[in-house]
Every structure is written in C-alpha cells, then in structure tokens.
Coordinates of C-alpha atoms in Angstrom, one line a residue:
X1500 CA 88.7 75.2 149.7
X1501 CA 88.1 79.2 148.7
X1502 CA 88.0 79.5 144.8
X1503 CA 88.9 83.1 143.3
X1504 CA 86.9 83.6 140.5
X1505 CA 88.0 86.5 138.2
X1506 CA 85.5 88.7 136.4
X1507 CA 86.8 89.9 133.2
X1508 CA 84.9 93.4 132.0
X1509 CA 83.7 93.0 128.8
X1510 CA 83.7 96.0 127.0
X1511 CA 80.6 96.6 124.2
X1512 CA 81.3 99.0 121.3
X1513 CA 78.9 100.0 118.7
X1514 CA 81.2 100.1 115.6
X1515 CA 79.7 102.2 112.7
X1516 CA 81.1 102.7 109.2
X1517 CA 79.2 103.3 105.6
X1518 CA 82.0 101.4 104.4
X1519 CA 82.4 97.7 104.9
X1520 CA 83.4 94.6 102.6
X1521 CA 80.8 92.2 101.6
X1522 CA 81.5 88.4 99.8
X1523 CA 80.8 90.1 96.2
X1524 CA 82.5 93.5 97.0
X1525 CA 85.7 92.2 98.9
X1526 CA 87.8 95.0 98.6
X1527 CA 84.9 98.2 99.9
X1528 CA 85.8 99.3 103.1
X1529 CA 89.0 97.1 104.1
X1530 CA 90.3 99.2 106.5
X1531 CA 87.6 99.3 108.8
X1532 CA 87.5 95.3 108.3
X1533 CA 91.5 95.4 109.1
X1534 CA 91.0 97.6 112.0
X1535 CA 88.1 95.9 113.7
X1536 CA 90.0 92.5 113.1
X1537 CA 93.0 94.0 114.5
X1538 CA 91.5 94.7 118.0
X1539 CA 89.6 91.4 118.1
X1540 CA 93.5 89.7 117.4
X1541 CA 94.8 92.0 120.2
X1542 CA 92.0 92.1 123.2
X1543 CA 89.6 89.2 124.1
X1544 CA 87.4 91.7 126.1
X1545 CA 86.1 94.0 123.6
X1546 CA 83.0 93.1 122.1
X1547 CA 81.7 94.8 118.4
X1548 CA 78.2 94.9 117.6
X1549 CA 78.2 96.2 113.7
X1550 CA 76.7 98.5 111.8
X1551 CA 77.8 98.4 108.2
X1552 CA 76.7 99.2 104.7
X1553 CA 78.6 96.3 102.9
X1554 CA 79.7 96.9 99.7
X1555 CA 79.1 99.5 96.9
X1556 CA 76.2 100.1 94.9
X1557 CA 75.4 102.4 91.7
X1558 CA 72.0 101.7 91.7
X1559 CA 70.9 105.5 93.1
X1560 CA 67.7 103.7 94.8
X1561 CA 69.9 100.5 95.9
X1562 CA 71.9 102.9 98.0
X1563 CA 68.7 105.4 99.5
X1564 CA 67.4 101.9 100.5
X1565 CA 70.8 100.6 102.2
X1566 CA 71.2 104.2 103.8
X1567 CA 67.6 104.0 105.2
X1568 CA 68.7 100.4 106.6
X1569 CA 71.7 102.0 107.8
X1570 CA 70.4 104.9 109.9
X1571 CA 67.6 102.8 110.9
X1572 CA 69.8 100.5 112.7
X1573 CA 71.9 103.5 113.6
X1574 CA 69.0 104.6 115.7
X1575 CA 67.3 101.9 117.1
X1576 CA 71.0 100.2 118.3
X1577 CA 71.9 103.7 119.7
X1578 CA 68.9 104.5 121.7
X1579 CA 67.8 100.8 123.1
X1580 CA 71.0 98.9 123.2
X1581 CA 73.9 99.8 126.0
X1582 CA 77.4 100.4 125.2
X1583 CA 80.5 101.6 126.5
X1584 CA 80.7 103.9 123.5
X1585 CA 80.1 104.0 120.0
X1586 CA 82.8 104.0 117.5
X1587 CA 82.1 106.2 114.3
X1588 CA 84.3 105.6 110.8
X1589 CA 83.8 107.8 108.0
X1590 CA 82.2 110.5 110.4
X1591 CA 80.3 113.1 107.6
X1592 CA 77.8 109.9 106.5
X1593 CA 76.6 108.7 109.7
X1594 CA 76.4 112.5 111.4
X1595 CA 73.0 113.1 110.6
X1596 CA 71.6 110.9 112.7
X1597 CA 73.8 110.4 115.0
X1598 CA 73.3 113.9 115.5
X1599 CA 69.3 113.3 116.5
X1600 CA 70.2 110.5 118.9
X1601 CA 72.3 112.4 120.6
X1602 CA 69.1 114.8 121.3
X1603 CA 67.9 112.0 122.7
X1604 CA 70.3 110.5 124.7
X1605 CA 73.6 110.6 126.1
X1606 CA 76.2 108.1 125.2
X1607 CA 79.9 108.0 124.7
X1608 CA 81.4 108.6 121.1
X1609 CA 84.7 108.0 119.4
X1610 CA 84.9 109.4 115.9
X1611 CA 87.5 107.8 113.6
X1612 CA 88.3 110.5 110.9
X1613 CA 89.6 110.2 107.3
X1614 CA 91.0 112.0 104.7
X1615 CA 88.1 112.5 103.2
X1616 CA 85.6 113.7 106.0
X1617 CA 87.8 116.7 106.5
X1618 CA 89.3 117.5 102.9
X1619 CA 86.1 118.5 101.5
X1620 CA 86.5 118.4 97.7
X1621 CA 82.6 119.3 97.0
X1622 CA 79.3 121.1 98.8
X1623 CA 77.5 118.2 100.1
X1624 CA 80.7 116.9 101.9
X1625 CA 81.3 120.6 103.6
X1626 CA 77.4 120.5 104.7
X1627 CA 78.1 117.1 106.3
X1628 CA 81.1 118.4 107.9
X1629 CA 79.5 121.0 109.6
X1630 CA 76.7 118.5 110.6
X1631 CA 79.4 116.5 112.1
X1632 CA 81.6 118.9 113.9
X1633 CA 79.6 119.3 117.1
X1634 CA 79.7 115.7 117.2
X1635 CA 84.0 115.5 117.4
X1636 CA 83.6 118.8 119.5
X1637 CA 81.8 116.7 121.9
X1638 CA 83.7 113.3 121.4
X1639 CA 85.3 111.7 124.4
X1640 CA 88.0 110.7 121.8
X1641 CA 88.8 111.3 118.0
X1642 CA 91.0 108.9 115.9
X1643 CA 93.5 110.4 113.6
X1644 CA 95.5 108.2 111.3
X1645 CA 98.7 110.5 111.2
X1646 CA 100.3 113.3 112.8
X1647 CA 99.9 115.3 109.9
X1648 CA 96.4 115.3 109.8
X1649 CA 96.3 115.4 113.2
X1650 CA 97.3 119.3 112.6
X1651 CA 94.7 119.6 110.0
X1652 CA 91.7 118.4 112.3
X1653 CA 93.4 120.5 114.5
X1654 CA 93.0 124.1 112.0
X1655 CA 90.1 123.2 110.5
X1656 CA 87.8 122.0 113.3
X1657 CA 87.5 124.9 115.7
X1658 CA 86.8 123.8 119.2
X1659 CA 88.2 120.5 119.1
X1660 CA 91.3 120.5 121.7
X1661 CA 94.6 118.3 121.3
X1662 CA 93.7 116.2 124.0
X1663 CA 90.7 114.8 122.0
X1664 CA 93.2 113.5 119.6
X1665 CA 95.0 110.1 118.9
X1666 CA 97.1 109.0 116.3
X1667 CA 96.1 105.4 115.2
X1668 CA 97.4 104.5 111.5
X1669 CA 94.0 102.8 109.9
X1670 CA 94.2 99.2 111.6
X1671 CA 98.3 98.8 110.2
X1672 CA 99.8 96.8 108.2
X1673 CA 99.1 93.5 108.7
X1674 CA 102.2 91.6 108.3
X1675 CA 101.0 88.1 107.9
X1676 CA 98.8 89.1 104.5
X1677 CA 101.8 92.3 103.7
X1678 CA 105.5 90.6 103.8
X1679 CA 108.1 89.8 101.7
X1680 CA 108.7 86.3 100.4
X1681 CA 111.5 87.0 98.1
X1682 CA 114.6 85.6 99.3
X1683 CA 116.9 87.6 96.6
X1684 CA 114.8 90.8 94.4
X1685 CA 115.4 90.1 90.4
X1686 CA 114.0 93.1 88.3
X1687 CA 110.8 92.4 86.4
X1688 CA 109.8 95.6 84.8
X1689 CA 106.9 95.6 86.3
X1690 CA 105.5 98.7 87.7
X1691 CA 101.8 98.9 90.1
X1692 CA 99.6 101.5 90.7
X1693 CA 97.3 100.3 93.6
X1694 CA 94.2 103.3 94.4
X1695 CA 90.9 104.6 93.4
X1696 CA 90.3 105.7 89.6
X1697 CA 89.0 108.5 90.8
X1698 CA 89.7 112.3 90.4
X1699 CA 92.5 113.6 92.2
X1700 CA 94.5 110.1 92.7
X1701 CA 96.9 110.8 89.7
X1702 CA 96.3 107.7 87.2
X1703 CA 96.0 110.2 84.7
X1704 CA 99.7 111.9 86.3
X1705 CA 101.0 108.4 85.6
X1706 CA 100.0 108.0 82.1
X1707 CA 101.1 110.9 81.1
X1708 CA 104.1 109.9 82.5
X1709 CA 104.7 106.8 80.6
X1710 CA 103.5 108.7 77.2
X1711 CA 106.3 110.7 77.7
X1712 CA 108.6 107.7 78.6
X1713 CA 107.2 106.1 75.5
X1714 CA 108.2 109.3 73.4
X1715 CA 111.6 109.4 75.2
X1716 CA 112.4 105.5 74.5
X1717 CA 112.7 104.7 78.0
X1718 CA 110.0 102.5 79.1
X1719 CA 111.2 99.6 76.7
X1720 CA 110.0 96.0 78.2
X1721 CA 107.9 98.2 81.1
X1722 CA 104.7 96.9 82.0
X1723 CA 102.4 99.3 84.1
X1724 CA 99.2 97.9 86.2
X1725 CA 96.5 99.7 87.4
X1726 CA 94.7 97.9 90.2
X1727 CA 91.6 99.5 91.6
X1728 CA 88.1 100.6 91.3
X1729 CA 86.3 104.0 90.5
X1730 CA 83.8 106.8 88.6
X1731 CA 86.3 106.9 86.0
X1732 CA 87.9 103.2 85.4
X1733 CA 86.1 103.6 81.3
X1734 CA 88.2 106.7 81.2
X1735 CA 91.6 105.6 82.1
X1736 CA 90.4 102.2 79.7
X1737 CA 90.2 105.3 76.5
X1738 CA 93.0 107.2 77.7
X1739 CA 95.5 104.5 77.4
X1740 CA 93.7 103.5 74.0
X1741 CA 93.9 106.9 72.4
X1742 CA 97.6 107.5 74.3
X1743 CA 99.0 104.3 72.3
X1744 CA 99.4 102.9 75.2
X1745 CA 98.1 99.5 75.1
X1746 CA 101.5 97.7 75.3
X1747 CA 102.9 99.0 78.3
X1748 CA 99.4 99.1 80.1
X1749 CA 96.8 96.8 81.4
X1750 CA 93.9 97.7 84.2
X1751 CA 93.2 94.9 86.6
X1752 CA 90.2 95.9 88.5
X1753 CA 90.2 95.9 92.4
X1754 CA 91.8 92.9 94.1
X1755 CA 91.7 91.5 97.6
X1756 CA 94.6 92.4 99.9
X1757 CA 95.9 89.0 99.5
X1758 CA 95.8 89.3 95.8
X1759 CA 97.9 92.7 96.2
X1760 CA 100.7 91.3 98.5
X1761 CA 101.3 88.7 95.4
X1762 CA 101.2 91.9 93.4
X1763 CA 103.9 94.0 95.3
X1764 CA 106.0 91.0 95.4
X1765 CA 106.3 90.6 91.9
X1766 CA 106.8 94.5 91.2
X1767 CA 110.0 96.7 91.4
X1768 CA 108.2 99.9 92.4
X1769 CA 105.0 101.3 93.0
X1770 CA 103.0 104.7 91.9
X1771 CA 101.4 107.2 94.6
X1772 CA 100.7 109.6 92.1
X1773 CA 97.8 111.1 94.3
X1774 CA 96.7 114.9 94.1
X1775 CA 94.7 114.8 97.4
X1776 CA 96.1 115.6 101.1
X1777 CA 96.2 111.8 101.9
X1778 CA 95.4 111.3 105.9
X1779 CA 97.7 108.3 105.6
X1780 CA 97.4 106.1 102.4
X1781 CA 98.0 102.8 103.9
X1782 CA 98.6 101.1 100.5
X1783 CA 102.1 102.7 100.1
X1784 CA 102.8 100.9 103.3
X1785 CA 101.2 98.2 102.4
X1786 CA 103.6 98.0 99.1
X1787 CA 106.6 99.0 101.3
X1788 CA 106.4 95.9 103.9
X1789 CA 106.4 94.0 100.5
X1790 CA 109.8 95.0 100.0
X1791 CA 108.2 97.3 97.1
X1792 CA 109.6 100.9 97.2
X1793 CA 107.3 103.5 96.6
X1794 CA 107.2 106.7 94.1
X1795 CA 105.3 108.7 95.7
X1796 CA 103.6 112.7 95.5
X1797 CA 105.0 115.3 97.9
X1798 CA 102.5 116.0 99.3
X1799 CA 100.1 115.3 102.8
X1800 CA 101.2 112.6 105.1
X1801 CA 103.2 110.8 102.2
X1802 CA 106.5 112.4 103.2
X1803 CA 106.0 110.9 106.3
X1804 CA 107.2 107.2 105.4
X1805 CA 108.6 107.7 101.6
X1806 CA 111.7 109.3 102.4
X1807 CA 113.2 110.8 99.3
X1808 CA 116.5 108.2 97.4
X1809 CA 115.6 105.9 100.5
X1810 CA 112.4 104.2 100.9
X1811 CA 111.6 105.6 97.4
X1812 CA 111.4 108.7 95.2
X1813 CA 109.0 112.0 95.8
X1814 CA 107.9 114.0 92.9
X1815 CA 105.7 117.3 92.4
X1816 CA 102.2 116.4 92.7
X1817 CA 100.4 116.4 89.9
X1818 CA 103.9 117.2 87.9
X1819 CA 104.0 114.3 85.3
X1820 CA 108.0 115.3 84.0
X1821 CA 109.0 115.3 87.5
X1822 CA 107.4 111.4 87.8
X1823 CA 108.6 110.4 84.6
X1824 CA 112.0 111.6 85.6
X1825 CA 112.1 109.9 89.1
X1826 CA 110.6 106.4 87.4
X1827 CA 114.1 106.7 85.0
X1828 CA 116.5 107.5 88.4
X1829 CA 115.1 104.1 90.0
X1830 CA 115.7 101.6 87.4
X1831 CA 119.0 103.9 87.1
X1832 CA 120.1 102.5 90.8
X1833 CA 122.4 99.5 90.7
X1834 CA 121.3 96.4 92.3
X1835 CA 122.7 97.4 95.1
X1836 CA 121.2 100.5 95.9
X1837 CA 117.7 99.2 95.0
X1838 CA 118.1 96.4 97.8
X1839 CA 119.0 98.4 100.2
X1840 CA 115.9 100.4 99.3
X1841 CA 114.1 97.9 99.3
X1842 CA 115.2 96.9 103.0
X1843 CA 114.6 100.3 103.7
X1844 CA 111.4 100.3 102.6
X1845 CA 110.5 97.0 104.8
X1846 CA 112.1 98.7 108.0
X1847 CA 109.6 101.8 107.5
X1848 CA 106.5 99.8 106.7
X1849 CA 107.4 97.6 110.3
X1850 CA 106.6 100.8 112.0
X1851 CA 103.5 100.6 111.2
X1852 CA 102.9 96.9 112.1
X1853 CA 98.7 96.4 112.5
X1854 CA 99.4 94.4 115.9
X1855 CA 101.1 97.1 117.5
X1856 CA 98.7 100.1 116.2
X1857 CA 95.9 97.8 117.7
X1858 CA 97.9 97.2 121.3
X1859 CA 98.2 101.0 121.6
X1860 CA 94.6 101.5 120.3
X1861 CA 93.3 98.7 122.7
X1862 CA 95.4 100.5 125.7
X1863 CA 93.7 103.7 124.8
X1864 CA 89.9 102.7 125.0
X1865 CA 90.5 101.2 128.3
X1866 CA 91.9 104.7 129.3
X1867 CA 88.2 106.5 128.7
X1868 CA 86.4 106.9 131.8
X1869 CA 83.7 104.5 132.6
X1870 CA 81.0 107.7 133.7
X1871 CA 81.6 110.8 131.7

C-alpha cells in the first residue's frame, strides 16, 4: 500500500518592530501584536521569529541599552539565521542597521510603514527617513495601511513604484475583542477620547471644546474620558484643573483593548480630534465595530470610514467651535437617527474585519517569489 505524504512549506519570517507589548506595558505596540496574531489565526505555515523592544521606557539609558539589545539581535538574526524575508514595522528605527546588513548580505524585505515614519514632525525622524528610503526603494514589498497613504508614500518617496505597494489596514479589527453586546443603545452621556496625549492628537481641541460647552450650558450631566498614554498626560491633568473642568472630566490612563471594547460599549460617541495625517487610526474603527460612532477631524485617512451625519460627524481639524458644534448636533439626533448611526457605524468597521485583512495579507506573502 503507497502512502502520499504531503509536505507543507513552512514559511520563516523575521518580524521586526521597536514597538511591542510587554506583561507591565500591555497597551505599547498592539498593533504589531494584533497583526502578527492575526496571520498566526489565518495560516498554519508561517512561522515568526521576533525581534521586539517590549514596552516603553523613560529611563534615557534603559532605552540606549534596549536599542543596543535590539540591533544586536537585528544583526546577528539577519546575517546567520535563514528566512524567507524579513518583515520591518515602524521602518525609520530599525533602518540603520538594517541598512549595514544589507552591505552584507542579501535577503528579502517587507517594510510595513506608518503614519509616523513618513509624516516627519521633527529632524531626527526626516534623517531616519532618508536612512530608510533606499531600504523601501529596494523592498520586494511595502505595507500601506490605507489608500490614502498609499498616495503619500507614493509623493514623498521618490523611486518607490506602485507595484511595491499593498494596502493592509494594521492587523484589523478584531471582532471577537471589538463588537457590540448591546442588544437596545440607551444614552449615557458618556463621551471617550481613546489616543496618545501627545502633540498634535487634539486632547487639548477637545477641551477647549467642552470649556466652551460648559460656557454655553450644554454639556449638563456630560462626562468626558480620556484614555491613553503620553509626554504630556500632567498637562491635560492642569489643563482641565485650571479650565474648571474637573466635573465633566476624568483621565484614565491607557487600557488594554479588552478594557476599551467595555469602554465603547458604554459610550454614545467617541472624539478623533487628531491634528496629524493619520495613515489609518485603527481606534476609530475600533470604536465603530462597538456600535460607537465617531466625531472625527477632516483630515488624512479619517474621511475614509467616518462618513459625515452617517457613521459620525467630521469637523475642522484643530477647529474647537466646529467640534463643540458637531458634539451638540449628535445628542441633537433622535433615537432613531443615532441607531441607525450606530448600525452604520458597525457596517463600516466590518470592512475592516482583522481576519479578512490577514487572509489577503497571508495570500500576498505567498505571492513573493521564492529567488529574487
């Protein structure tokens, strides 16, 4: 009797990312976590081997210690290890060396690229750019998370051709952490904002907002939470202090994705008050599949899933009035209208379903050619 054995091909990728969660720091880095976690749901024949800086650190010689670690690893996996490519998140970080073992030998590399590699907001970021743009010249692939920033790579890295590019939204949303579990929506005057406390993301858009809500006598009964981690979490602490705003405002601090799918179920709408060219910004999704609509800035890919009186409200970015004035028009919608936002809002984050973004991504690494 003849027994047909089949050989599955394993295929072994080098994952790299500066950004990864660790137990103390769970909520660093989730979407590379979410993405790699995504392919392993969706493909039993791809093998990661991992090469992470887990969790954040302000300690300035902490992190010069976890970078040397880092590119230490970077170089020895890279130059004495086989793979069938190596997979780069966060691209600027990890160019520099990646850069000298590519002097040394050839290998295959897919570059995942953010918002932030290519929106340079400072000096050091537009030197590691142009550290890492012969690297996505020469990519055999480069990652995009949206097709609007697929036109950005596009105009701002000269040389890299539209064939390089996919469009792969961040690992998804994962609907068995993201979903609804409300079988009817009540209003609960409670409003989230869910992103860095950083420059540029707009807390500071949103309290002035509700100052002038306060002043105007419409955010009566309102409860506003800020949920994230930053540079400048003391300063939103004194700005709702010296704003008055201590009634209508509390900061939670980062929380785990499971922690933020109990959030956007318990909120009417969230804030996406952001001042940057977002690649994506997953967590408006994220809030969406939660049956939580989004207000959201018009501006980079945003526009792309909040559409405007139905999956949520855009404003001005950076225009305060304008958000003030579109947080009024949603608690001004009958019950009606907000449900069938809210569905709306569900239907448009099920686009982006993590499983599916994976299947396609999964499809597309077994279409790069074995010998390049």
């Amino acid at each position: 009797m003849q027994i047909n054995i089949c050989k599955v091909n394993i295929m072994k990728i080098l994952l790299i990312s500066n950004m990864y969660p660790s137990a103390k720091d769970k909520t660093y880095g989730t979407f590379v976590k979410m993405f790699k976690e995504g392919i392993e749901r969706n493909t039993n024949d791809i093998l990661f081997d991992c090469c992470f800086i887990r969790g954040r650190s302000n300690n300035f010689m902490v992190k010069v210690y976890k970078y040397f670690v880092f590119y230490s690893v970077i170089v020895y996996k890279v130059l004495f290890t086989k793979y069938d490519f190596i997979y780069n998140h966060q691209i600027t970080h990890s160019a520099p060396v990646l850069r000298i073992c590519r002097y040394l030998r050839k290998f295959k590399l897919v570059m995942n690229i953010h918002g932030s590699d290519v929106v340079t907001i400072d000096k050091t970021s537009k030197l590691l750019l142009g550290i890492a743009s012969p690297l996505l010249i020469d990519s055999i692939l480069i990652v995009v998370p949206s097709e609007y920033f697929k036109n950005i790579v596009l105009d701002k890295i000269l040389g890299v051709s539209p064939n390089q590019l996919f469009v792969s939204a961040s690992g998804g949303v994962c609907k068995e952490v993201f979903t609804c579990k409300k079988n009817h929506w009540v209003v609960t005057n409670t409003i989230v904002y869910v992103s860095r406390i950083d420059a540029g993301k707009g807390w500071d858009v949103l309290l002035d907002a509700v100052s002038e809500l306060k002043s105007r006598k419409e955010i009566k009964e309102k409860r506003i939470l800020f949920v994230g981690y930053g540079v400048q979490t003391e300063l939103l602490k004194k700005r709702i202090q010296e704003l008055g705003l201590l009634e209508f405002c509390d900061y939670l601090g980062p929380k785990t994705h499971q922690e933020l799918s109990e959030l956007y179920n318990q909120a009417d709408v969230m804030i996406f008050p952001t001042m940057l060219y977002e690649s994506l910004g997953l967590v408006g999704l994220e809030a969406m599949a939660c049956g939580c609509p989004v207000i959201g800035s018009n501006i980079g890919c945003l526009p792309e899933y909040i559409k405007d009186e139905t999956t949520g409200f855009l404003f001005e970015s950076g225009n305060s009035h304008e958000l003030a004035n579109r947080i009024v028009d949603y608690y001004n919608l009958s019950d009606n209208q907000k449900d069938i936002m809210r569905m709306q809002a569900i239907k448009m984050a099920g686009k982006y379903d993590s499983d599916e973004i994976s299947q396609r991504l999964v499809n597309k690494f077994k279409d790069i050619p074995f010998n390049i």
